[in-house]
PDB file of C-alpha atoms in Angstrom:
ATOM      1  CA  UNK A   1     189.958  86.212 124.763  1.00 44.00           C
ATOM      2  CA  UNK A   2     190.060  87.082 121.146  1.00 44.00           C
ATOM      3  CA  UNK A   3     187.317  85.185 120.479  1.00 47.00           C
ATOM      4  CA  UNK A   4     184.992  86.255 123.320  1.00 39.00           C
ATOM      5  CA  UNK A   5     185.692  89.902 122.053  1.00 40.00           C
ATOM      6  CA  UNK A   6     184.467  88.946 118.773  1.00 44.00           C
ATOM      7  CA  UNK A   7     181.761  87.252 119.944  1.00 46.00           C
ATOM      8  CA  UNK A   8     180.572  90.216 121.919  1.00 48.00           C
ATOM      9  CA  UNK A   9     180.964  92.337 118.900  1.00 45.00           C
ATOM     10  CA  UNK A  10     178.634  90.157 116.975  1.00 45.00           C
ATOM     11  CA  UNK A  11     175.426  90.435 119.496  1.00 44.00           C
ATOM     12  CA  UNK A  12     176.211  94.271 119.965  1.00 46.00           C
ATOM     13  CA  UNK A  13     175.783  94.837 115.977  1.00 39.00           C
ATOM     14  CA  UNK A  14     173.215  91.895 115.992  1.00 42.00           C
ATOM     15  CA  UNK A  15     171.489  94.163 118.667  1.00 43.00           C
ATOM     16  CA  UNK A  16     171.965  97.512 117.153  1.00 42.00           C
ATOM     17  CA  UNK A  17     170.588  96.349 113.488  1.00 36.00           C
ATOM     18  CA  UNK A  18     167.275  94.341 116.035  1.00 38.00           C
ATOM     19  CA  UNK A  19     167.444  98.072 117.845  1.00 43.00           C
ATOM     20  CA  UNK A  20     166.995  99.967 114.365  1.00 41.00           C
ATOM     21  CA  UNK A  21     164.239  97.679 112.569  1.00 37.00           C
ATOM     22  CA  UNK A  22     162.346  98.047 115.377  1.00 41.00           C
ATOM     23  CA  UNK A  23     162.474 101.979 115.038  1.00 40.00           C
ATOM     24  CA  UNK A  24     161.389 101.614 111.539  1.00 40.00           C
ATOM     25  CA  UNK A  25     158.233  99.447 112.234  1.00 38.00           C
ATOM     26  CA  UNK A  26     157.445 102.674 115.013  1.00 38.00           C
ATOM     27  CA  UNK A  27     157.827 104.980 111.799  1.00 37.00           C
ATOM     28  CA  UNK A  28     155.340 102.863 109.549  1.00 37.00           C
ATOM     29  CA  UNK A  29     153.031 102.531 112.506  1.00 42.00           C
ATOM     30  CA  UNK A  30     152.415 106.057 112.756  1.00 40.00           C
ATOM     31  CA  UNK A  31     152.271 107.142 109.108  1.00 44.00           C
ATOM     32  CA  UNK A  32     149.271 105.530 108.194  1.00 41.00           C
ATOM     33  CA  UNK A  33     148.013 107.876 111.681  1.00 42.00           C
ATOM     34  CA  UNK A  34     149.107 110.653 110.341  1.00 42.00           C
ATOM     35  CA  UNK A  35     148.025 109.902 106.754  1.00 41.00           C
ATOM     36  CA  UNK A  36     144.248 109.409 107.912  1.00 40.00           C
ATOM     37  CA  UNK A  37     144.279 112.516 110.050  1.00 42.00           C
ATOM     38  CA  UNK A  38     144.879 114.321 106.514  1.00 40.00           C
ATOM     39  CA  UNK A  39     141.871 112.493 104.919  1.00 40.00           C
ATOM     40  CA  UNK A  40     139.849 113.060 107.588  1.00 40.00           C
ATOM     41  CA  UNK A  41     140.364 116.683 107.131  1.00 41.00           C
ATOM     42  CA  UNK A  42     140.459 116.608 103.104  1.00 42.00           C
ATOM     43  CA  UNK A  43     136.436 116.261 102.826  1.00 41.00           C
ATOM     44  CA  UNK A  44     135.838 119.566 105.097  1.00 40.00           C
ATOM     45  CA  UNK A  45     138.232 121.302 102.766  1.00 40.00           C
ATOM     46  CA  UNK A  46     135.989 119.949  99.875  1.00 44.00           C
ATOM     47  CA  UNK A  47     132.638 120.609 101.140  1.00 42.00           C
ATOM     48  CA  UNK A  48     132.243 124.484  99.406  1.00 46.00           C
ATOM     49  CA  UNK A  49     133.205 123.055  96.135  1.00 54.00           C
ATOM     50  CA  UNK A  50     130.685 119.910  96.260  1.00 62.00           C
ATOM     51  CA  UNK A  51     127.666 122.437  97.494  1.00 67.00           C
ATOM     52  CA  UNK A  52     124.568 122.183  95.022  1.00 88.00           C
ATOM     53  CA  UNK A  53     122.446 125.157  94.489  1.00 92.00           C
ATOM     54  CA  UNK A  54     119.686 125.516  91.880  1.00 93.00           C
ATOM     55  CA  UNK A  55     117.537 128.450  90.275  1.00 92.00           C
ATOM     56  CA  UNK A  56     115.632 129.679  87.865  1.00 90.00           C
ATOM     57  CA  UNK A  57     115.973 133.076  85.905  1.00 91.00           C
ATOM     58  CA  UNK A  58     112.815 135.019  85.417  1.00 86.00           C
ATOM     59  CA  UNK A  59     112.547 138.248  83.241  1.00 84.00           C
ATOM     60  CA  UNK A  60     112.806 141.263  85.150  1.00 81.00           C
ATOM     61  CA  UNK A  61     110.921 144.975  83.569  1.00 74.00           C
ATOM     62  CA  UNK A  62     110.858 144.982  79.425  1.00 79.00           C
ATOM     63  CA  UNK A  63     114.274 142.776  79.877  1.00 80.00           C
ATOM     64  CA  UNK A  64     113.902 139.238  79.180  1.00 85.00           C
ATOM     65  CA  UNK A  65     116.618 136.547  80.647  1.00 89.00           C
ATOM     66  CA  UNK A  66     115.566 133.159  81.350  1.00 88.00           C
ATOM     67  CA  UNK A  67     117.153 129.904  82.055  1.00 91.00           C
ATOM     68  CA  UNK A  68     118.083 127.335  84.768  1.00 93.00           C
ATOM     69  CA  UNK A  69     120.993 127.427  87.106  1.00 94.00           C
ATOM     70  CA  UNK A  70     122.784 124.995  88.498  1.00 94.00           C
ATOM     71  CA  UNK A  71     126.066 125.872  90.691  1.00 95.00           C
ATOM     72  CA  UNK A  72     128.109 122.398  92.044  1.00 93.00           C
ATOM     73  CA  UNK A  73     132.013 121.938  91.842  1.00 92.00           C
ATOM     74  CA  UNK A  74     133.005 125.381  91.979  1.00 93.00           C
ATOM     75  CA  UNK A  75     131.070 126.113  88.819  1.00 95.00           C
ATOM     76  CA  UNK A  76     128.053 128.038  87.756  1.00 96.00           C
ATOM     77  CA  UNK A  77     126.477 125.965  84.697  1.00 94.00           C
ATOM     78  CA  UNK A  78     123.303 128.429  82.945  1.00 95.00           C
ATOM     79  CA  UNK A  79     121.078 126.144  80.907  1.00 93.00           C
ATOM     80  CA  UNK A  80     118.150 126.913  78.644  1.00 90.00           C
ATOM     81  CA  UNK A  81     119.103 130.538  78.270  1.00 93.00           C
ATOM     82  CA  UNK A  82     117.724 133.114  75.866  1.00 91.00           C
ATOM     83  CA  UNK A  83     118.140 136.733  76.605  1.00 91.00           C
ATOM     84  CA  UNK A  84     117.721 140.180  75.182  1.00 89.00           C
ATOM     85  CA  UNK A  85     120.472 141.468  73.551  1.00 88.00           C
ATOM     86  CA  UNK A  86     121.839 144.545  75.779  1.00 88.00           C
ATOM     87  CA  UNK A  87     125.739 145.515  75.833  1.00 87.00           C
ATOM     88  CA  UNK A  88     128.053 144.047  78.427  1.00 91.00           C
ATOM     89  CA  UNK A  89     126.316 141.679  80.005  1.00 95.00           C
ATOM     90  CA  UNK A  90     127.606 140.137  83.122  1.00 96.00           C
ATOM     91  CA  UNK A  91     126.273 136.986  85.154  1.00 97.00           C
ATOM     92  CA  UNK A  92     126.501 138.428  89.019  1.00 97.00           C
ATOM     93  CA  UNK A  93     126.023 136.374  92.211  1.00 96.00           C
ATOM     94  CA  UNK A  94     124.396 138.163  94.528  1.00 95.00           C
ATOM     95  CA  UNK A  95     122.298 138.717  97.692  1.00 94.00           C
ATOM     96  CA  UNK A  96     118.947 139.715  97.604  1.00 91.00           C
ATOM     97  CA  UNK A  97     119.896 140.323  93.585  1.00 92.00           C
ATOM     98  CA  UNK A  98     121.766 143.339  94.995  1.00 92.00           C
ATOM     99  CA  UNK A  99     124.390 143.275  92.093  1.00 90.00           C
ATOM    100  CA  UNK A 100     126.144 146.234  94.079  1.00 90.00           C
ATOM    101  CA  UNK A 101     127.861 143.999  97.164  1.00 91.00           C
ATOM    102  CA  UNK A 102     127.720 140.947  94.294  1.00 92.00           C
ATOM    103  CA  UNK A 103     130.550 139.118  91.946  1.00 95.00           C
ATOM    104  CA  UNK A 104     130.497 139.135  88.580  1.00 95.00           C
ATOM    105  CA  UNK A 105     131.567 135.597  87.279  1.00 96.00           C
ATOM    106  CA  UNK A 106     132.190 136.841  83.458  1.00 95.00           C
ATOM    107  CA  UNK A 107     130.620 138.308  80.475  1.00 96.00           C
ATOM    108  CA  UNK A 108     127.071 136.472  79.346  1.00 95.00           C
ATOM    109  CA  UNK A 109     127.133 135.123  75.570  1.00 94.00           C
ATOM    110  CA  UNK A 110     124.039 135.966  74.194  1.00 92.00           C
ATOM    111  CA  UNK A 111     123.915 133.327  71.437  1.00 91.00           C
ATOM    112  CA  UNK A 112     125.020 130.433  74.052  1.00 92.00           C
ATOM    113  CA  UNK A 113     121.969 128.497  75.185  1.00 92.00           C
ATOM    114  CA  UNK A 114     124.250 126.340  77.616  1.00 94.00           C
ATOM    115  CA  UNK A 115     127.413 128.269  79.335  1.00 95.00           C
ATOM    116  CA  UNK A 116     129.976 127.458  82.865  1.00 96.00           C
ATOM    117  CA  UNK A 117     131.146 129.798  84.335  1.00 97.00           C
ATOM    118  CA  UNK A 118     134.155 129.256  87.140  1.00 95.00           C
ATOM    119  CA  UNK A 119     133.761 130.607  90.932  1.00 94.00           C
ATOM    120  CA  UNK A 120     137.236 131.626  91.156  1.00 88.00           C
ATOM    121  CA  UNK A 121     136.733 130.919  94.942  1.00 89.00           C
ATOM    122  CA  UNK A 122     133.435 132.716  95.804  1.00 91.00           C
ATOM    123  CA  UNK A 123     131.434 130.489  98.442  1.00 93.00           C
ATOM    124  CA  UNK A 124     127.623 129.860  96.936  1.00 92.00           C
ATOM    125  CA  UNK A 125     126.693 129.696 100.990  1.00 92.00           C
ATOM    126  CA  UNK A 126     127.390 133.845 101.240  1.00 93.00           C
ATOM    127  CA  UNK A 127     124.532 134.052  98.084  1.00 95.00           C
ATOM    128  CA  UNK A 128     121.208 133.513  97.874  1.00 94.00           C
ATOM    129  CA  UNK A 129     120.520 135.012  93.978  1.00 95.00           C
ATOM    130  CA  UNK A 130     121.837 135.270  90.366  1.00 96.00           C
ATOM    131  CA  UNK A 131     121.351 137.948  88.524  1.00 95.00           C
ATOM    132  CA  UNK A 132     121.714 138.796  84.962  1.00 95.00           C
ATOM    133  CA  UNK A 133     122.980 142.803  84.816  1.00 95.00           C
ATOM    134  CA  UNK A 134     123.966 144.993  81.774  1.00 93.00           C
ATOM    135  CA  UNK A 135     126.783 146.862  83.203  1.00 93.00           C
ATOM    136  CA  UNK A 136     126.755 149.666  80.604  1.00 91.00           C
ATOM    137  CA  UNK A 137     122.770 150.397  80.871  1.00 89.00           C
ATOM    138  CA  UNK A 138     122.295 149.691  84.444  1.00 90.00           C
ATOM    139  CA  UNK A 139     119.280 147.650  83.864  1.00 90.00           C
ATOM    140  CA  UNK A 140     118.926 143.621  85.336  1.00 91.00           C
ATOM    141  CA  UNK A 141     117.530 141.311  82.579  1.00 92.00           C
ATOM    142  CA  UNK A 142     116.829 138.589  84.830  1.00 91.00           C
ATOM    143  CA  UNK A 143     117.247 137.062  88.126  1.00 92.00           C
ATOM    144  CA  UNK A 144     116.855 133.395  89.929  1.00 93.00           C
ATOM    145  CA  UNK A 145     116.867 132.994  93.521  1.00 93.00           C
ATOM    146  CA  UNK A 146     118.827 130.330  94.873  1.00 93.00           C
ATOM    147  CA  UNK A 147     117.985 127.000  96.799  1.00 89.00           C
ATOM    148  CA  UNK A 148     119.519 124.327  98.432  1.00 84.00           C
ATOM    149  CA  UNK A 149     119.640 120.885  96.457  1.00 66.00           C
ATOM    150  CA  UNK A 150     120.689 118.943  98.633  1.00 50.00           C
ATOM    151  CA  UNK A 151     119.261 117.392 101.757  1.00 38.00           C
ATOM    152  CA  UNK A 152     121.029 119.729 104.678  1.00 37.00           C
ATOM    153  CA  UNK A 153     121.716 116.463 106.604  1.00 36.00           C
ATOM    154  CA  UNK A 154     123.482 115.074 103.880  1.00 36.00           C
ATOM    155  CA  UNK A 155     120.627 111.889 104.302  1.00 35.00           C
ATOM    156  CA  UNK A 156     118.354 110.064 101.260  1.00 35.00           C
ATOM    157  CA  UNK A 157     116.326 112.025  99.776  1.00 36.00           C
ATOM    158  CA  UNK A 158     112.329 110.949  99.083  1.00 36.00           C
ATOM    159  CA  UNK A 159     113.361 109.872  95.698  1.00 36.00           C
ATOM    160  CA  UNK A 160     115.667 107.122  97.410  1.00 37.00           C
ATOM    161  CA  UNK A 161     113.667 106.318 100.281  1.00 35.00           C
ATOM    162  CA  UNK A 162     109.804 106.373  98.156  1.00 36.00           C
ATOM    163  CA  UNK A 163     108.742 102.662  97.387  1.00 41.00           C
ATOM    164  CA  UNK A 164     108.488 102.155  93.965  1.00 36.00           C
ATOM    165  CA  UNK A 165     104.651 102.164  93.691  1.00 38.00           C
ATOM    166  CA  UNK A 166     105.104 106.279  94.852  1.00 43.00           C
ATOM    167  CA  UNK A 167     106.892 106.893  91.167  1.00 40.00           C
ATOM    168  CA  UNK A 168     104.023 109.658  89.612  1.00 41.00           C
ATOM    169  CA  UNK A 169     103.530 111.101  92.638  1.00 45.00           C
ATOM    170  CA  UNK A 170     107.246 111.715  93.458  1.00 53.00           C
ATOM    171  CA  UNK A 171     108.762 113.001  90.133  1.00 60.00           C
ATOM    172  CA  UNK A 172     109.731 115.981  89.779  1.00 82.00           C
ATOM    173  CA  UNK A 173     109.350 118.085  86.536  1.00 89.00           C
ATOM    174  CA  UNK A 174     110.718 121.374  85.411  1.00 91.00           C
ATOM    175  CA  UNK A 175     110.425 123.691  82.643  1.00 91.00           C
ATOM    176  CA  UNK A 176     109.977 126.814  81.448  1.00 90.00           C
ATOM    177  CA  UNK A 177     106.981 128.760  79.701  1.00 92.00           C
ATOM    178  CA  UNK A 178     108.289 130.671  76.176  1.00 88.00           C
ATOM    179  CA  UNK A 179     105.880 132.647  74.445  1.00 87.00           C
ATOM    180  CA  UNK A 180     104.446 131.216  71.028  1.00 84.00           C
ATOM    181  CA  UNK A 181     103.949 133.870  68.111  1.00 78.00           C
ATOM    182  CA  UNK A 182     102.274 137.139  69.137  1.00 83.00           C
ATOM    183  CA  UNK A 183     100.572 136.154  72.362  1.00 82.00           C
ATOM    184  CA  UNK A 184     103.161 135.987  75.553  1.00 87.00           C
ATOM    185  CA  UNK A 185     102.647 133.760  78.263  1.00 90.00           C
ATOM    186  CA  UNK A 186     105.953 133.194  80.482  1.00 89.00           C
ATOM    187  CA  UNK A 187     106.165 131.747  83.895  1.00 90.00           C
ATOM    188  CA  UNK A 188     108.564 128.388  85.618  1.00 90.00           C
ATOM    189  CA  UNK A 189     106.744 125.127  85.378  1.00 92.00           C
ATOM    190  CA  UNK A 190     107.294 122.716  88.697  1.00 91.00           C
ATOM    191  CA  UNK A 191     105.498 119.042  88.864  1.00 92.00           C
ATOM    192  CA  UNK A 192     106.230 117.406  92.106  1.00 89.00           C
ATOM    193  CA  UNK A 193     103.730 115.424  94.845  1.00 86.00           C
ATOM    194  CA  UNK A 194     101.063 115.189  91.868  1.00 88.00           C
ATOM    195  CA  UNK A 195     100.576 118.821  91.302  1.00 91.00           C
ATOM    196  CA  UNK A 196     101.867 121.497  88.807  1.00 95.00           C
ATOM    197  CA  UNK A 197     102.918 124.328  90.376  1.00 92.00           C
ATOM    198  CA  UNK A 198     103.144 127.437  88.111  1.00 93.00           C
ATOM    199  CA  UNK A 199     105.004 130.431  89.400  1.00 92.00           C
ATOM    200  CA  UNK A 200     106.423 134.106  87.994  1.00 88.00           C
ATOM    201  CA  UNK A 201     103.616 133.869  85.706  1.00 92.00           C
ATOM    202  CA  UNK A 202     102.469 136.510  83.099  1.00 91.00           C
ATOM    203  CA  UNK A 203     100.599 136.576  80.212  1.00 92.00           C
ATOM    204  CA  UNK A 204      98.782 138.446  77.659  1.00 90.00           C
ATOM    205  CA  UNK A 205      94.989 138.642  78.154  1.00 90.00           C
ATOM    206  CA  UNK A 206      93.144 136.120  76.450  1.00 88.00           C
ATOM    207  CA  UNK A 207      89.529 134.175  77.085  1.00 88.00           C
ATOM    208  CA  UNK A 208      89.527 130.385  78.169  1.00 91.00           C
ATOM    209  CA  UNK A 209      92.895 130.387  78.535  1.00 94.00           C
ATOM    210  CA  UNK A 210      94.011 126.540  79.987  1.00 95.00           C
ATOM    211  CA  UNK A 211      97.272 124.888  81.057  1.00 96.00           C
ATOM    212  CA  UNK A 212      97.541 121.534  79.239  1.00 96.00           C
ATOM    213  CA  UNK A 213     100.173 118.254  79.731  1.00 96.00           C
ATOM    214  CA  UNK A 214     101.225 117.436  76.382  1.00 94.00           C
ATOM    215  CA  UNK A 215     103.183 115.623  74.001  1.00 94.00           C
ATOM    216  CA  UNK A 216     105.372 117.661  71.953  1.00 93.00           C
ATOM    217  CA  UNK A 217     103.287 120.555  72.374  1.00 92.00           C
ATOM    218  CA  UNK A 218      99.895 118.899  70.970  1.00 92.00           C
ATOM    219  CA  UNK A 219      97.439 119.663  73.079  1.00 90.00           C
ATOM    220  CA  UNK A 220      94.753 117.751  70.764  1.00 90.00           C
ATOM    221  CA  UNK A 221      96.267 114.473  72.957  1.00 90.00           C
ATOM    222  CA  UNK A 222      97.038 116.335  75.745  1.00 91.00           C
ATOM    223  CA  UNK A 223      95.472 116.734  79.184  1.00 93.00           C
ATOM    224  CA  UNK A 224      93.869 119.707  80.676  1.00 93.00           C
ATOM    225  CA  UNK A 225      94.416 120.654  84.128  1.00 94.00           C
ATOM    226  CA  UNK A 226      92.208 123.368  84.264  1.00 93.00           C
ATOM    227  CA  UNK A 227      91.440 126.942  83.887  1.00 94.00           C
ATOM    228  CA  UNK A 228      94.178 129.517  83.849  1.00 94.00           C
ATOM    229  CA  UNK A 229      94.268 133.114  86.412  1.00 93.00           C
ATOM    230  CA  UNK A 230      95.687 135.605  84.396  1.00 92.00           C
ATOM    231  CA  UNK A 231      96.116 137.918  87.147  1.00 90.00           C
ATOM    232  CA  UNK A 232      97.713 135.480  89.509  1.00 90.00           C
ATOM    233  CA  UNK A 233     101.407 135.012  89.087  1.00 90.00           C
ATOM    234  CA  UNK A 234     101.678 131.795  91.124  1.00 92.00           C
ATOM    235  CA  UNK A 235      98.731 129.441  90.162  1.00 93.00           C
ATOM    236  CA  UNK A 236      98.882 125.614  91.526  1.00 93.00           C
ATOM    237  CA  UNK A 237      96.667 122.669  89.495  1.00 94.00           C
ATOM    238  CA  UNK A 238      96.160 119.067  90.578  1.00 92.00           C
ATOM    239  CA  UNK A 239      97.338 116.286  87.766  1.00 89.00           C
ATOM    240  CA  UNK A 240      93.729 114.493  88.573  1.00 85.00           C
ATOM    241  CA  UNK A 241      95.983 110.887  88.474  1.00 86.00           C
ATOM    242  CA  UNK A 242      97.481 111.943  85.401  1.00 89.00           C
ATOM    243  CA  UNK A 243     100.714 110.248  84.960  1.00 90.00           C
ATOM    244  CA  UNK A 244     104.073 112.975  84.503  1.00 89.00           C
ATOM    245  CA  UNK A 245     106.035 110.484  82.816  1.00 89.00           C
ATOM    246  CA  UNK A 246     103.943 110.276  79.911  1.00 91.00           C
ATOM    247  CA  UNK A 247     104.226 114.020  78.700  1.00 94.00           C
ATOM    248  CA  UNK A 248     107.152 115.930  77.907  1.00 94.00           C
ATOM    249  CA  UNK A 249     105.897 119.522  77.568  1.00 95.00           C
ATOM    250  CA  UNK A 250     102.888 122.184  79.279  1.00 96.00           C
ATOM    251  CA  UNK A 251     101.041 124.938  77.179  1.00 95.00           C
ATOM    252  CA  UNK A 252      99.210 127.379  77.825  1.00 95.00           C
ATOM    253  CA  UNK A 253      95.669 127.328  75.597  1.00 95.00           C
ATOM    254  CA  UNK A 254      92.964 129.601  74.668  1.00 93.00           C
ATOM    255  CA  UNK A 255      90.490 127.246  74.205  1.00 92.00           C
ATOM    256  CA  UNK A 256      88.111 129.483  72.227  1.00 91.00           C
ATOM    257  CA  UNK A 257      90.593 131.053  69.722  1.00 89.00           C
ATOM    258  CA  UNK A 258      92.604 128.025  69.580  1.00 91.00           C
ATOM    259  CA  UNK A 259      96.004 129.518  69.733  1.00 91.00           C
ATOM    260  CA  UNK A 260      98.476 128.746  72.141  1.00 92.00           C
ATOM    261  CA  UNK A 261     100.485 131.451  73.935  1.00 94.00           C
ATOM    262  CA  UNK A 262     103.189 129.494  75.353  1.00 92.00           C
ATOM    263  CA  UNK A 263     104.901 126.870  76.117  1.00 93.00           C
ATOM    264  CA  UNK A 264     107.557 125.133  78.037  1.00 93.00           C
ATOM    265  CA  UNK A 265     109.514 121.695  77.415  1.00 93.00           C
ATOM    266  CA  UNK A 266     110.164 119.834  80.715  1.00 91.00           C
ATOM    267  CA  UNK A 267     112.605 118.170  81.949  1.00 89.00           C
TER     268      UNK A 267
END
């Protein structure tokens, strides 16, 4: 009898350490559940910070700001800047460069070409400008308005989907016209689909002015793309099979004075 007793013993322990593995192989079943329920809901959480919105700042009145603007990982990165000097002032996103119902994201350096600042939590979605404000004079320097850069379905874009023998006609080039000496001509520089598109322009009056493609801002070996409008502030010119890769800056000529009166650097 003694032994039957401790036989049953055994095979109810035997059965009660079988009884508790098996709860532990439930637990680790439903852990990794649980575990990609939490990454499936990590990237939605995410999404605000990874948005990619880009601008560019054009001079506003007798107030000159200028620069690019780039606003991805919860950061606002300025980029080419030059500015006026003015007291106090503040980089502000905004909408409809309404500074009043915007957020000031810090005090603008006005010797810093390249400067980030933080979000501190503000969604880029709610804006749709940037706008650089002197808070003691009242006056705006400069503002950008803000576009999407990325595809809204999250698919390739036509750089990643354009066969390889599409490469000139699908760059895209960027800059931004800074007057030269006396003469002022200032304006954003876009190449993209084999045109240059020229936009916020102004300049000072001048006879035969032209926009060129250059190479370091030579315009003897550069390429005209025709005459300029110098009452038009958005001006588009067709790169006749010219070849963006090959240049690295635009100016703006006056072919019968021979003085330029700006140019831009691209990117």
């Amino acid at each position: 009898m003694k032994k039957l007793w401790m036989a049953g013993a055994t095979m109810m322990v035997t059965a009660a350490v079988l009884a508790g593995c098996g709860s532990g192989k439930e637990a680790a079943n439903t852990s990794p559940a649980a575990s990609a329920e939490a990454q499936a809901s990590a990237p939605e959480a995410s999404v605000a910070a990874a948005v990619v919105k880009t601008g560019m700042l054009s001079p506003i009145g007798k107030e000159v700001s200028q620069g690019n603007i780039e606003i991805k990982d919860g950061k606002l990165m300025l980029t080419n800047f030059k500015t006026s000097e003015g007291p106090d002032l503040h980089i502000y996103l905004a909408k409809e460069q309404d500074i009043a119902t915007g957020k000031s994201l810090g005090k603008i350096d006005l010797k810093q070409s390249e400067q980030t600042f933080d979000l501190a939590g503000a969604d880029p979605e709610e804006y749709d400008s940037v706008v650089i404000y002197c808070n003691k004079a009242h006056v705006a320097f400069g503002a950008a308005n803000l576009s999407d850069g990325n595809s809204a379905d999250g698919g390739t874009t036509t750089s990643e989907t354009a066969d390889t023998t599409d490469t000139t006609v699908a760059m895209v080039k960027t800059g931004m016209l800074s007057p030269i000496g006396k003469e002022v001509s200032q304006g954003n520089i876009e190449i993209k689909d084999g045109k240059l598109m020229l936009t916020n322009f102004k300049t000072s009056e001048g006879p035969d002015l032209h926009i060129y493609l250059a190479k370091g801002q030579d315009i003897a070996t550069g390429k005209s793309l025709g005459k300029i409008d110098l009452k038009q502030s958005e001006q588009t010119f067709d790169l006749a099979g010219a070849d963006p890769g090959e240049y690295d800056s635009v100016v703006i000529y006056c072919n019968k004075a021979h003085v330029a009166f700006g140019a831009a650097d691209l990117k």
